[in-house]
């Protein structure tokens, strides 16, 4: 092979091999993929699929809330369980904390369904509780599979009575051979969340993989803690994009290596765009995200903030041929700590649909600009309207408040006229908040040391108990190995 002048075939083969190895997921052909936009479309499709289940239903979701939507799903699952369908549910302990209790699932358990709660705090695992099951998956009869960013909660539908629009989210419905891979990913989570695997009559291996249902090629990336498969794939796509790379993310926290990859692509002439929430359900993450705008903008990356109630989608589309949809956010928690599941689709038709949706989303977004930069012209039309006024920020004194207030007024008026917002000096708010927090903690530690000492003592006790349990477990295992006769 001539390494200096590879043929088109060898270049494509090399790229496919690189993507497969980086994600740890082979390319699967013969699938049909439908794009689902926002929660209502998801809930309608999910409940319809559950109602038609004949063999089994596997549901895995980070948040399942005890409200009108959660009860509708539970009741649908109860009905199928009473009809003899095997129903298995995995819900995350942290995600459902304060959303639903164990008693919420009693009707399903009484109907014969099985429910497991992923990774509740337990002795013997000091840091185990950090890992979360952030997947949103539904599989029915091994024939239809769904994965998404949508949780099962009425919150995703907004609040019409208070004029709160629905959350913006994205998912897919899959048919074809890839559904077996989703089932296998669910089976792995099921084993990790309890003492035994799926029953014999519901195991994935007992059913033949679904027949080909379309012509879409895709990769199913089901990541587990510390595997970083999605991170490697995101880095690889940033390196391989040649024309466009359009990203949507709910909780973007740009780590340096990924920011550098995006910046390198932008400097090479790739049209890199990042769409993030303008107002977030987790304000701290939104502040961290905004604190990282400046290096992105300086590299030529275009940053947009969504003007609706909450943007929760996690998508990417590159070069009009590659697209990603799923549960993974562009941050360390998703890349390294959580169980996530995404689909990377290599199909021009689907990529075109996702790109069209991206452009429609920009109609309800405000572009963030560095001070002194100019709005782009030419073939690119800035798509934004109804600009969102910048979030108020607190200054340190009357003069700084007046300056910040004047800057906010200028930004708001400018955004209303030009459909973009200038990134001003008040974007340093997260840094100031961190400094003030450190000062407060220092003062508290000096004046009221017990306030700091008691939490530290509890943390120390937690580690002491868990390490002791680990020591006894290792000692017991070592004794068992010594007592067992050799071969």
Tab-separated table of C-alpha atoms in Angstrom:
chain	number	residue	atom	x	y	z
A	1	UNK	CA	0.000	0.000	0.000
A	2	UNK	CA	1.270	3.439	-0.878
A	3	UNK	CA	1.008	5.397	2.395
A	4	UNK	CA	1.665	8.723	0.684
A	5	UNK	CA	-1.082	8.537	-1.936
A	6	UNK	CA	-3.878	6.264	-0.662
A	7	UNK	CA	-6.722	5.344	-2.970
A	8	UNK	CA	-10.237	6.579	-2.240
A	9	UNK	CA	-11.210	3.067	-1.160
A	10	UNK	CA	-8.308	2.699	1.263
A	11	UNK	CA	-8.968	6.144	2.765
A	12	UNK	CA	-12.607	5.288	3.388
A	13	UNK	CA	-11.658	1.894	4.787
A	14	UNK	CA	-9.159	3.533	7.111
A	15	UNK	CA	-11.769	6.036	8.322
A	16	UNK	CA	-14.309	3.280	8.971
A	17	UNK	CA	-11.742	1.281	10.884
A	18	UNK	CA	-10.746	4.329	12.942
A	19	UNK	CA	-14.371	5.081	13.855
A	20	UNK	CA	-15.056	1.449	14.773
A	21	UNK	CA	-12.010	1.214	17.017
A	22	UNK	CA	-12.462	4.614	18.652
A	23	UNK	CA	-16.096	3.930	19.572
A	24	UNK	CA	-15.702	0.207	20.161
A	25	UNK	CA	-18.723	-0.308	17.918
A	26	UNK	CA	-18.879	-1.948	14.475
A	27	UNK	CA	-20.919	-0.594	11.584
A	28	UNK	CA	-24.349	-2.275	11.371
A	29	UNK	CA	-26.271	-2.171	8.108
A	30	UNK	CA	-29.870	-2.787	7.129
A	31	UNK	CA	-31.650	-0.464	9.570
A	32	UNK	CA	-34.579	1.953	9.363
A	33	UNK	CA	-34.326	5.133	11.448
A	34	UNK	CA	-37.052	7.655	12.258
A	35	UNK	CA	-36.252	11.024	13.829
A	36	UNK	CA	-38.354	11.973	16.876
A	37	UNK	CA	-38.566	15.628	17.911
A	38	UNK	CA	-39.627	16.679	21.427
A	39	UNK	CA	-41.293	14.722	24.208
A	40	UNK	CA	-44.861	14.420	22.943
A	41	UNK	CA	-43.727	12.602	19.802
A	42	UNK	CA	-41.589	10.316	21.964
A	43	UNK	CA	-44.309	9.519	24.473
A	44	UNK	CA	-46.865	8.773	21.757
A	45	UNK	CA	-44.474	6.414	19.939
A	46	UNK	CA	-43.231	4.764	23.150
A	47	UNK	CA	-46.715	4.092	24.551
A	48	UNK	CA	-47.922	2.770	21.187
A	49	UNK	CA	-44.982	0.350	21.029
A	50	UNK	CA	-45.569	-0.822	24.608
A	51	UNK	CA	-49.271	-1.386	23.926
A	52	UNK	CA	-48.372	-3.674	20.995
A	53	UNK	CA	-45.752	-5.740	22.874
A	54	UNK	CA	-46.191	-9.523	22.655
A	55	UNK	CA	-42.992	-10.983	24.199
A	56	UNK	CA	-41.060	-8.467	26.267
A	57	UNK	CA	-40.566	-4.781	27.061
A	58	UNK	CA	-37.231	-3.398	28.268
A	59	UNK	CA	-37.316	0.166	29.615
A	60	UNK	CA	-34.226	1.987	30.919
A	61	UNK	CA	-34.451	5.668	31.819
A	62	UNK	CA	-32.580	8.111	34.021
A	63	UNK	CA	-35.717	9.853	35.361
A	64	UNK	CA	-39.135	8.238	35.713
A	65	UNK	CA	-41.281	10.675	37.648
A	66	UNK	CA	-44.445	9.998	39.610
A	67	UNK	CA	-46.659	12.383	37.658
A	68	UNK	CA	-49.236	12.142	34.902
A	69	UNK	CA	-46.697	10.941	32.326
A	70	UNK	CA	-44.890	8.535	34.642
A	71	UNK	CA	-48.186	7.018	35.772
A	72	UNK	CA	-49.298	6.574	32.150
A	73	UNK	CA	-46.139	4.591	31.399
A	74	UNK	CA	-46.393	2.538	34.582
A	75	UNK	CA	-50.026	1.685	33.875
A	76	UNK	CA	-49.189	0.683	30.288
A	77	UNK	CA	-46.434	-1.607	31.582
A	78	UNK	CA	-48.779	-3.081	34.211
A	79	UNK	CA	-51.343	-3.888	31.511
A	80	UNK	CA	-48.734	-5.709	29.408
A	81	UNK	CA	-47.355	-7.605	32.428
A	82	UNK	CA	-50.848	-8.836	33.306
A	83	UNK	CA	-51.190	-10.008	29.679
A	84	UNK	CA	-48.133	-12.243	30.128
A	85	UNK	CA	-45.516	-9.988	28.542
A	86	UNK	CA	-42.194	-9.927	30.404
A	87	UNK	CA	-41.546	-6.351	31.564
A	88	UNK	CA	-38.163	-5.220	32.900
A	89	UNK	CA	-37.450	-1.645	34.043
A	90	UNK	CA	-34.199	0.038	35.109
A	91	UNK	CA	-34.387	3.460	36.745
A	92	UNK	CA	-31.457	5.451	38.099
A	93	UNK	CA	-31.364	6.061	41.856
A	94	UNK	CA	-30.048	9.644	41.647
A	95	UNK	CA	-32.202	10.570	38.660
A	96	UNK	CA	-35.384	9.408	40.422
A	97	UNK	CA	-34.425	10.861	43.804
A	98	UNK	CA	-37.316	13.125	44.742
A	99	UNK	CA	-39.132	12.153	41.510
A	100	UNK	CA	-40.550	8.725	42.389
A	101	UNK	CA	-40.251	6.270	45.266
A	102	UNK	CA	-39.948	2.506	45.316
A	103	UNK	CA	-43.654	2.252	46.148
A	104	UNK	CA	-44.430	3.849	42.773
A	105	UNK	CA	-43.469	0.540	41.155
A	106	UNK	CA	-45.503	-1.744	43.453
A	107	UNK	CA	-48.389	-2.161	40.961
A	108	UNK	CA	-45.943	-3.321	38.285
A	109	UNK	CA	-44.166	-5.729	40.631
A	110	UNK	CA	-47.522	-7.142	41.731
A	111	UNK	CA	-48.442	-7.673	38.058
A	112	UNK	CA	-45.289	-9.751	37.512
A	113	UNK	CA	-42.963	-7.087	36.134
A	114	UNK	CA	-39.442	-6.567	37.444
A	115	UNK	CA	-37.870	-3.249	38.431
A	116	UNK	CA	-34.259	-2.521	39.345
A	117	UNK	CA	-32.815	0.715	40.679
A	118	UNK	CA	-29.327	1.437	39.384
A	119	UNK	CA	-26.487	2.109	41.798
A	120	UNK	CA	-28.009	3.359	45.057
A	121	UNK	CA	-25.452	4.336	47.737
A	122	UNK	CA	-24.178	1.232	49.502
A	123	UNK	CA	-21.460	0.310	51.940
A	124	UNK	CA	-18.271	-1.062	50.449
A	125	UNK	CA	-18.261	1.365	47.505
A	126	UNK	CA	-16.855	4.754	48.465
A	127	UNK	CA	-17.152	6.393	45.036
A	128	UNK	CA	-19.533	3.955	43.323
A	129	UNK	CA	-22.510	6.302	43.710
A	130	UNK	CA	-20.865	8.788	41.336
A	131	UNK	CA	-21.594	6.574	38.323
A	132	UNK	CA	-25.118	7.023	36.974
A	133	UNK	CA	-27.283	5.260	34.390
A	134	UNK	CA	-28.060	8.210	32.130
A	135	UNK	CA	-29.519	6.137	29.292
A	136	UNK	CA	-33.014	6.607	27.847
A	137	UNK	CA	-33.897	3.335	26.118
A	138	UNK	CA	-36.997	1.356	25.202
A	139	UNK	CA	-36.972	-1.977	23.350
A	140	UNK	CA	-40.075	-3.974	22.416
A	141	UNK	CA	-40.019	-7.619	21.291
A	142	UNK	CA	-36.518	-7.277	19.828
A	143	UNK	CA	-38.086	-5.578	16.805
A	144	UNK	CA	-38.370	-1.876	17.691
A	145	UNK	CA	-35.884	0.140	19.700
A	146	UNK	CA	-35.807	3.746	20.893
A	147	UNK	CA	-32.985	5.839	22.307
A	148	UNK	CA	-33.118	9.493	23.167
A	149	UNK	CA	-32.400	12.342	25.538
A	150	UNK	CA	-36.021	12.376	26.765
A	151	UNK	CA	-36.840	11.310	30.316
A	152	UNK	CA	-40.276	10.187	31.488
A	153	UNK	CA	-41.557	13.312	33.175
A	154	UNK	CA	-44.306	15.847	32.584
A	155	UNK	CA	-41.632	18.545	32.853
A	156	UNK	CA	-40.541	17.783	29.278
A	157	UNK	CA	-43.980	18.897	28.019
A	158	UNK	CA	-43.683	22.386	29.468
A	159	UNK	CA	-46.524	24.132	31.268
A	160	UNK	CA	-49.153	25.650	28.933
A	161	UNK	CA	-51.014	27.199	31.885
A	162	UNK	CA	-47.925	29.275	32.706
A	163	UNK	CA	-46.987	29.804	29.037
A	164	UNK	CA	-43.884	27.589	29.401
A	165	UNK	CA	-43.132	25.863	26.062
A	166	UNK	CA	-42.073	22.202	25.846
A	167	UNK	CA	-38.437	21.274	26.230
A	168	UNK	CA	-36.519	20.837	23.003
A	169	UNK	CA	-35.227	17.251	22.739
A	170	UNK	CA	-34.300	14.661	20.116
A	171	UNK	CA	-34.384	10.876	19.748
A	172	UNK	CA	-34.741	8.087	17.222
A	173	UNK	CA	-36.819	4.977	16.593
A	174	UNK	CA	-34.867	2.059	15.142
A	175	UNK	CA	-35.860	-1.134	13.347
A	176	UNK	CA	-33.475	-3.739	12.007
A	177	UNK	CA	-30.353	-5.577	13.225
A	178	UNK	CA	-29.264	-2.684	15.478
A	179	UNK	CA	-32.174	-3.415	17.859
A	180	UNK	CA	-30.380	-6.554	19.069
A	181	UNK	CA	-27.429	-4.365	20.089
A	182	UNK	CA	-29.733	-2.135	22.143
A	183	UNK	CA	-31.143	-5.236	23.841
A	184	UNK	CA	-27.642	-6.434	24.623
A	185	UNK	CA	-26.821	-3.048	26.137
A	186	UNK	CA	-29.947	-3.296	28.298
A	187	UNK	CA	-28.970	-6.814	29.397
A	188	UNK	CA	-25.564	-5.482	30.507
A	189	UNK	CA	-27.236	-2.757	32.583
A	190	UNK	CA	-29.664	-5.314	34.045
A	191	UNK	CA	-26.808	-7.527	35.232
A	192	UNK	CA	-25.014	-4.525	36.685
A	193	UNK	CA	-28.118	-3.406	38.601
A	194	UNK	CA	-29.001	-6.724	40.254
A	195	UNK	CA	-27.914	-10.211	41.254
A	196	UNK	CA	-29.065	-12.136	38.184
A	197	UNK	CA	-29.464	-11.710	34.461
A	198	UNK	CA	-32.656	-11.677	32.424
A	199	UNK	CA	-34.866	-14.778	32.588
A	200	UNK	CA	-34.156	-17.509	30.059
A	201	UNK	CA	-37.269	-16.824	28.001
A	202	UNK	CA	-36.445	-13.093	27.727
A	203	UNK	CA	-32.730	-13.347	26.969
A	204	UNK	CA	-31.542	-11.638	23.834
A	205	UNK	CA	-29.729	-14.729	22.593
A	206	UNK	CA	-32.988	-16.719	22.384
A	207	UNK	CA	-34.326	-14.555	19.576
A	208	UNK	CA	-32.888	-14.176	16.123
A	209	UNK	CA	-31.682	-10.662	15.283
A	210	UNK	CA	-34.305	-8.584	13.520
A	211	UNK	CA	-34.342	-8.831	9.742
A	212	UNK	CA	-33.108	-5.918	7.677
A	213	UNK	CA	-35.644	-3.105	7.728
A	214	UNK	CA	-33.907	-0.414	5.671
A	215	UNK	CA	-30.619	0.738	4.186
A	216	UNK	CA	-29.177	2.858	6.998
A	217	UNK	CA	-25.726	2.053	8.386
A	218	UNK	CA	-25.072	2.957	12.003
A	219	UNK	CA	-23.036	2.274	15.125
A	220	UNK	CA	-24.614	1.651	18.507
A	221	UNK	CA	-22.312	3.115	21.184
A	222	UNK	CA	-23.322	1.871	24.643
A	223	UNK	CA	-20.711	3.266	27.005
A	224	UNK	CA	-19.986	2.206	30.563
A	225	UNK	CA	-18.066	4.024	33.302
A	226	UNK	CA	-14.380	4.594	32.513
A	227	UNK	CA	-14.621	3.286	28.920
A	228	UNK	CA	-14.641	6.725	27.167
A	229	UNK	CA	-15.814	5.274	23.852
A	230	UNK	CA	-18.049	8.252	23.114
A	231	UNK	CA	-15.267	10.696	23.968
A	232	UNK	CA	-12.902	9.017	21.516
A	233	UNK	CA	-15.584	9.074	18.823
A	234	UNK	CA	-16.363	12.757	19.398
A	235	UNK	CA	-12.672	13.572	19.136
A	236	UNK	CA	-12.353	11.489	15.967
A	237	UNK	CA	-15.319	13.168	14.284
A	238	UNK	CA	-13.956	16.604	15.151
A	239	UNK	CA	-10.676	15.583	13.498
A	240	UNK	CA	-12.297	14.084	10.394
A	241	UNK	CA	-14.949	16.730	9.599
A	242	UNK	CA	-14.062	18.653	6.435
A	243	UNK	CA	-17.010	21.015	5.829
A	244	UNK	CA	-19.475	21.236	8.713
A	245	UNK	CA	-19.795	20.108	12.327
A	246	UNK	CA	-22.992	21.266	14.028
A	247	UNK	CA	-23.399	20.352	17.699
A	248	UNK	CA	-26.348	20.610	20.078
A	249	UNK	CA	-25.736	19.965	23.754
A	250	UNK	CA	-27.692	20.481	26.967
A	251	UNK	CA	-24.815	20.600	29.467
A	252	UNK	CA	-21.691	21.507	27.530
A	253	UNK	CA	-18.565	21.845	29.676
A	254	UNK	CA	-15.636	22.136	27.310
A	255	UNK	CA	-12.604	20.187	28.484
A	256	UNK	CA	-9.357	21.388	26.963
A	257	UNK	CA	-8.612	18.460	24.588
A	258	UNK	CA	-12.081	18.596	23.033
A	259	UNK	CA	-12.087	22.389	22.777
A	260	UNK	CA	-8.714	22.136	21.043
A	261	UNK	CA	-10.113	19.567	18.597
A	262	UNK	CA	-13.076	21.815	17.744
A	263	UNK	CA	-10.806	24.870	17.464
A	264	UNK	CA	-8.432	23.056	15.123
A	265	UNK	CA	-11.354	22.095	12.884
A	266	UNK	CA	-12.661	25.679	12.815
A	267	UNK	CA	-9.219	27.061	11.959
A	268	UNK	CA	-9.043	24.576	9.074
A	269	UNK	CA	-12.183	26.119	7.626
A	270	UNK	CA	-14.799	23.722	9.032
A	271	UNK	CA	-18.102	25.421	9.880
A	272	UNK	CA	-18.296	24.472	13.568
A	273	UNK	CA	-21.419	25.532	15.478
A	274	UNK	CA	-22.514	24.874	19.059
A	275	UNK	CA	-26.135	25.283	20.178
A	276	UNK	CA	-26.674	25.285	23.963
A	277	UNK	CA	-29.495	26.316	26.336
A	278	UNK	CA	-30.043	29.983	27.035
A	279	UNK	CA	-31.600	29.114	30.380
A	280	UNK	CA	-30.852	25.770	32.026
A	281	UNK	CA	-32.504	23.571	34.636
A	282	UNK	CA	-29.017	23.315	36.195
A	283	UNK	CA	-27.791	26.942	36.435
A	284	UNK	CA	-24.343	25.951	37.721
A	285	UNK	CA	-23.628	23.949	34.559
A	286	UNK	CA	-24.915	26.816	32.417
A	287	UNK	CA	-22.451	29.143	34.157
A	288	UNK	CA	-19.584	26.726	33.531
A	289	UNK	CA	-20.621	26.464	29.895
A	290	UNK	CA	-20.685	30.261	29.430
A	291	UNK	CA	-17.290	30.646	31.047
A	292	UNK	CA	-15.858	28.617	28.156
A	293	UNK	CA	-17.351	30.615	25.287
A	294	UNK	CA	-14.383	32.915	24.721
A	295	UNK	CA	-11.815	30.349	23.450
A	296	UNK	CA	-14.458	28.836	21.179
A	297	UNK	CA	-15.376	32.190	19.676
A	298	UNK	CA	-11.750	33.210	19.242
A	299	UNK	CA	-11.149	30.038	17.226
A	300	UNK	CA	-14.032	30.882	14.879
A	301	UNK	CA	-16.628	28.529	16.364
A	302	UNK	CA	-20.139	29.965	16.262
A	303	UNK	CA	-22.028	29.681	19.560
A	304	UNK	CA	-25.812	30.008	19.844
A	305	UNK	CA	-28.090	30.058	22.889
A	306	UNK	CA	-31.575	28.575	22.651
A	307	UNK	CA	-34.363	31.027	23.530
A	308	UNK	CA	-36.940	28.466	24.675
A	309	UNK	CA	-37.591	26.977	28.102
A	310	UNK	CA	-34.867	24.295	27.971
A	311	UNK	CA	-32.755	22.724	25.243
A	312	UNK	CA	-32.075	19.120	26.292
A	313	UNK	CA	-31.054	17.529	22.974
A	314	UNK	CA	-27.658	15.887	22.436
A	315	UNK	CA	-26.930	15.709	18.710
A	316	UNK	CA	-24.197	16.213	16.138
A	317	UNK	CA	-24.236	16.330	12.342
A	318	UNK	CA	-21.098	16.492	10.196
A	319	UNK	CA	-20.452	16.973	6.477
A	320	UNK	CA	-24.027	16.091	5.558
A	321	UNK	CA	-23.339	12.369	5.944
A	322	UNK	CA	-22.713	11.594	9.630
A	323	UNK	CA	-25.036	12.181	12.576
A	324	UNK	CA	-25.184	11.313	16.270
A	325	UNK	CA	-28.218	11.202	18.568
A	326	UNK	CA	-28.481	9.889	22.110
A	327	UNK	CA	-28.023	10.549	25.805
A	328	UNK	CA	-24.370	11.670	25.975
A	329	UNK	CA	-23.565	15.281	26.800
A	330	UNK	CA	-20.269	16.909	25.892
A	331	UNK	CA	-18.821	16.773	29.400
A	332	UNK	CA	-16.715	14.485	31.595
A	333	UNK	CA	-19.681	12.962	33.436
A	334	UNK	CA	-21.089	11.517	30.201
A	335	UNK	CA	-17.724	10.649	28.677
A	336	UNK	CA	-16.138	8.945	31.698
A	337	UNK	CA	-18.589	8.336	34.547
A	338	UNK	CA	-22.062	7.416	33.291
A	339	UNK	CA	-23.726	4.632	31.398
A	340	UNK	CA	-24.792	6.301	28.154
A	341	UNK	CA	-26.143	5.141	24.812
A	342	UNK	CA	-25.935	6.892	21.435
A	343	UNK	CA	-26.349	6.005	17.801
A	344	UNK	CA	-23.891	7.254	15.170
A	345	UNK	CA	-25.612	7.167	11.785
A	346	UNK	CA	-23.728	7.194	8.494
A	347	UNK	CA	-26.498	8.090	6.072
A	348	UNK	CA	-26.914	11.217	3.957
A	349	UNK	CA	-30.713	11.155	4.138
A	350	UNK	CA	-30.889	11.081	7.928
A	351	UNK	CA	-28.051	13.607	8.256
A	352	UNK	CA	-29.977	15.983	5.976
A	353	UNK	CA	-33.063	15.710	8.226
A	354	UNK	CA	-31.016	16.431	11.339
A	355	UNK	CA	-29.245	19.348	9.630
A	356	UNK	CA	-32.603	20.808	8.576
A	357	UNK	CA	-33.830	20.521	12.169
A	358	UNK	CA	-30.648	22.242	13.348
A	359	UNK	CA	-31.257	25.179	11.028
A	360	UNK	CA	-34.875	25.356	12.250
A	361	UNK	CA	-33.616	25.409	15.846
A	362	UNK	CA	-31.360	28.355	15.058
A	363	UNK	CA	-34.495	30.299	14.151
A	364	UNK	CA	-35.187	30.375	17.903
A	365	UNK	CA	-31.618	31.066	19.054
A	366	UNK	CA	-29.361	34.053	19.684
A	367	UNK	CA	-25.765	34.052	18.457
A	368	UNK	CA	-23.038	35.011	20.911
A	369	UNK	CA	-20.326	37.314	19.541
A	370	UNK	CA	-17.062	38.638	20.884
A	371	UNK	CA	-16.954	42.383	21.383
A	372	UNK	CA	-15.796	44.053	18.188
A	373	UNK	CA	-16.647	41.120	15.913
A	374	UNK	CA	-19.032	41.525	13.003
A	375	UNK	CA	-22.047	39.574	12.016
A	376	UNK	CA	-21.344	37.159	9.182
A	377	UNK	CA	-22.591	37.965	5.708
A	378	UNK	CA	-22.605	36.312	2.308
A	379	UNK	CA	-24.109	32.861	1.883
A	380	UNK	CA	-24.568	32.459	5.658
A	381	UNK	CA	-27.730	34.048	7.044
A	382	UNK	CA	-27.805	34.399	10.826
A	383	UNK	CA	-30.877	32.467	11.913
A	384	UNK	CA	-32.208	33.918	15.157
A	385	UNK	CA	-35.178	35.765	16.509
A	386	UNK	CA	-36.798	36.713	19.818
A	387	UNK	CA	-33.414	37.281	21.451
A	388	UNK	CA	-33.200	36.307	25.104
A	389	UNK	CA	-31.982	39.108	27.391
A	390	UNK	CA	-28.770	38.152	29.181
A	391	UNK	CA	-29.194	36.604	32.635
A	392	UNK	CA	-28.752	39.279	35.361
A	393	UNK	CA	-25.433	39.125	37.149
A	394	UNK	CA	-24.492	40.667	40.477
A	395	UNK	CA	-21.595	43.035	40.795
A	396	UNK	CA	-19.467	43.867	43.765
A	397	UNK	CA	-20.572	47.480	44.391
A	398	UNK	CA	-22.775	50.299	43.207
A	399	UNK	CA	-20.436	51.385	40.423
A	400	UNK	CA	-19.904	47.835	39.136
A	401	UNK	CA	-23.658	47.175	39.290
A	402	UNK	CA	-24.311	50.330	37.293
A	403	UNK	CA	-21.697	49.342	34.702
A	404	UNK	CA	-23.035	45.808	34.470
A	405	UNK	CA	-26.585	47.159	34.194
A	406	UNK	CA	-25.601	49.505	31.393
A	407	UNK	CA	-23.833	46.682	29.592
A	408	UNK	CA	-26.896	44.430	29.942
A	409	UNK	CA	-29.162	47.148	28.537
A	410	UNK	CA	-26.785	47.696	25.628
A	411	UNK	CA	-26.579	43.961	24.976
A	412	UNK	CA	-30.359	43.539	25.131
A	413	UNK	CA	-31.093	46.435	22.775
A	414	UNK	CA	-28.343	45.297	20.440
A	415	UNK	CA	-29.657	41.737	20.471
A	416	UNK	CA	-33.169	42.935	19.670
A	417	UNK	CA	-31.911	44.887	16.666
A	418	UNK	CA	-29.190	42.617	15.288
A	419	UNK	CA	-30.328	39.182	16.542
A	420	UNK	CA	-27.085	38.473	18.316
A	421	UNK	CA	-25.596	39.135	21.749
A	422	UNK	CA	-22.114	40.427	22.505
A	423	UNK	CA	-20.061	38.430	24.982
A	424	UNK	CA	-19.208	41.038	27.608
A	425	UNK	CA	-17.065	41.307	30.682
A	426	UNK	CA	-19.871	40.059	32.925
A	427	UNK	CA	-19.318	36.578	31.475
A	428	UNK	CA	-16.576	36.269	34.121
A	429	UNK	CA	-19.356	35.745	36.693
A	430	UNK	CA	-18.584	32.031	37.301
A	431	UNK	CA	-14.996	32.919	38.210
A	432	UNK	CA	-16.187	35.589	40.646
A	433	UNK	CA	-18.720	33.169	42.132
A	434	UNK	CA	-15.963	30.627	42.717
A	435	UNK	CA	-13.774	33.226	44.408
A	436	UNK	CA	-16.613	34.388	46.676
A	437	UNK	CA	-17.433	30.796	47.612
A	438	UNK	CA	-13.815	30.174	48.595
A	439	UNK	CA	-13.792	33.370	50.713
A	440	UNK	CA	-17.000	32.369	52.510
A	441	UNK	CA	-15.673	28.873	53.234
A	442	UNK	CA	-12.458	30.353	54.605
A	443	UNK	CA	-14.332	32.744	56.918
A	444	UNK	CA	-16.616	29.945	58.138
A	445	UNK	CA	-13.624	27.679	58.817
A	446	UNK	CA	-11.930	30.381	60.911
A	447	UNK	CA	-14.962	31.574	62.875
A	448	UNK	CA	-16.996	28.364	63.149
A	449	UNK	CA	-14.618	25.447	62.581
A	450	UNK	CA	-17.181	22.868	63.692
A	451	UNK	CA	-19.331	23.706	60.649
A	452	UNK	CA	-16.479	22.517	58.424
A	453	UNK	CA	-15.169	19.789	60.748
A	454	UNK	CA	-18.412	17.817	61.076
A	455	UNK	CA	-18.964	17.274	57.324
A	456	UNK	CA	-15.284	16.306	56.950
A	457	UNK	CA	-15.644	13.877	59.853
A	458	UNK	CA	-18.690	12.289	58.204
A	459	UNK	CA	-16.797	11.937	54.923
A	460	UNK	CA	-13.872	10.365	56.801
A	461	UNK	CA	-16.214	7.941	58.557
A	462	UNK	CA	-17.793	6.984	55.226
A	463	UNK	CA	-14.407	6.149	53.718
A	464	UNK	CA	-13.284	4.314	56.874
A	465	UNK	CA	-16.363	2.056	56.862
A	466	UNK	CA	-16.132	1.325	53.140
A	467	UNK	CA	-12.404	0.616	53.162
A	468	UNK	CA	-12.876	-1.713	56.141
A	469	UNK	CA	-15.619	-3.589	54.280
A	470	UNK	CA	-13.343	-3.848	51.242
A	471	UNK	CA	-10.515	-5.186	53.414
A	472	UNK	CA	-12.751	-7.907	54.906
A	473	UNK	CA	-14.010	-8.851	51.429
A	474	UNK	CA	-10.458	-9.169	50.058
A	475	UNK	CA	-9.364	-11.153	53.137
A	476	UNK	CA	-12.305	-13.536	52.762
A	477	UNK	CA	-11.563	-13.986	49.059
A	478	UNK	CA	-7.879	-14.693	49.775
A	479	UNK	CA	-8.765	-17.317	52.391
A	480	UNK	CA	-11.177	-18.974	49.975
A	481	UNK	CA	-8.439	-19.198	47.354
A	482	UNK	CA	-6.022	-20.713	49.884
A	483	UNK	CA	-8.556	-23.297	51.069
A	484	UNK	CA	-9.513	-24.411	47.564
A	485	UNK	CA	-7.450	-27.422	46.394
A	486	UNK	CA	-5.248	-26.913	43.388
A	487	UNK	CA	-5.846	-28.632	40.031
